[in-house]
Amino acid sequence: MKIDIKKFELLLAENSISTREISKLSCLEETTIIRIRKGQSNIMPVTIGKIARALNVDVKDLLQTEN
């Protein structure tokens, strides 16, 4: 499972949420969010779930689509 960084950034922008805010909302370390935004992190499914819940979206809304 890989987060689509563009989708993630768009959701953050649409909701006016900063890195610090999504960190608090998802109960994840701010450094984890920074790594995800830079594409440097292997993301565990539970982490994607926490981010999706914090953004009030379905996990599928964050994932890269397979072409």
C-alpha positions as a Python dict, from the first residue, in 0.01 Angstrom:
ca = {
    (1, 'M'): (0, 0, 0),
    (2, 'K'): (131, 339, -96),
    (3, 'I'): (-12, 680, -22),
    (4, 'D'): (-65, 903, -322),
    (5, 'I'): (126, 1206, -200),
    (6, 'K'): (-58, 1443, -435),
    (7, 'K'): (-395, 1323, -301),
    (8, 'F'): (-267, 1358, 55),
    (9, 'E'): (-140, 1711, -8),
    (10, 'L'): (-469, 1805, -175),
    (11, 'L'): (-673, 1678, 121),
    (12, 'L'): (-451, 1872, 361),
    (13, 'A'): (-494, 2186, 152),
    (14, 'E'): (-871, 2143, 114),
    (15, 'N'): (-903, 2112, 491),
    (16, 'S'): (-641, 2380, 569),
    (17, 'I'): (-449, 2134, 785),
    (18, 'S'): (-79, 2173, 859),
    (19, 'T'): (174, 1899, 921),
    (20, 'R'): (156, 1968, 1294),
    (21, 'E'): (-227, 1952, 1294),
    (22, 'I'): (-250, 1625, 1098),
    (23, 'S'): (12, 1484, 1332),
    (24, 'K'): (-204, 1567, 1635),
    (25, 'L'): (-529, 1455, 1472),
    (26, 'S'): (-384, 1121, 1362),
    (27, 'C'): (-179, 1060, 1680),
    (28, 'L'): (135, 1018, 1469),
    (29, 'E'): (474, 1177, 1517),
    (30, 'E'): (527, 1493, 1315),
    (31, 'T'): (845, 1339, 1170),
    (32, 'T'): (636, 1050, 1036),
    (33, 'I'): (407, 1293, 853),
    (34, 'I'): (707, 1482, 715),
    (35, 'R'): (860, 1157, 583),
    (36, 'I'): (530, 1059, 423),
    (37, 'R'): (498, 1401, 256),
    (38, 'K'): (852, 1364, 119),
    (39, 'G'): (780, 1009, -1),
    (40, 'Q'): (1054, 869, 223),
    (41, 'S'): (853, 636, 441),
    (42, 'N'): (724, 282, 404),
    (43, 'I'): (377, 327, 542),
    (44, 'M'): (209, 66, 755),
    (45, 'P'): (-162, 7, 685),
    (46, 'V'): (-251, 119, 1038),
    (47, 'T'): (-74, 451, 974),
    (48, 'I'): (-275, 507, 657),
    (49, 'G'): (-588, 425, 855),
    (50, 'K'): (-503, 684, 1121),
    (51, 'I'): (-445, 951, 857),
    (52, 'A'): (-768, 865, 675),
    (53, 'R'): (-964, 879, 1000),
    (54, 'A'): (-807, 1216, 1090),
    (55, 'L'): (-905, 1354, 748),
    (56, 'N'): (-1248, 1191, 764),
    (57, 'V'): (-1197, 1009, 433),
    (58, 'D'): (-1189, 647, 322),
    (59, 'V'): (-845, 483, 310),
    (60, 'K'): (-897, 432, -65),
    (61, 'D'): (-904, 810, -106),
    (62, 'L'): (-538, 823, 0),
    (63, 'L'): (-398, 529, -194),
    (64, 'Q'): (-220, 530, -527),
    (65, 'T'): (-433, 379, -797),
    (66, 'E'): (-295, 80, -981),
    (67, 'N'): (-271, 131, -1356),
}
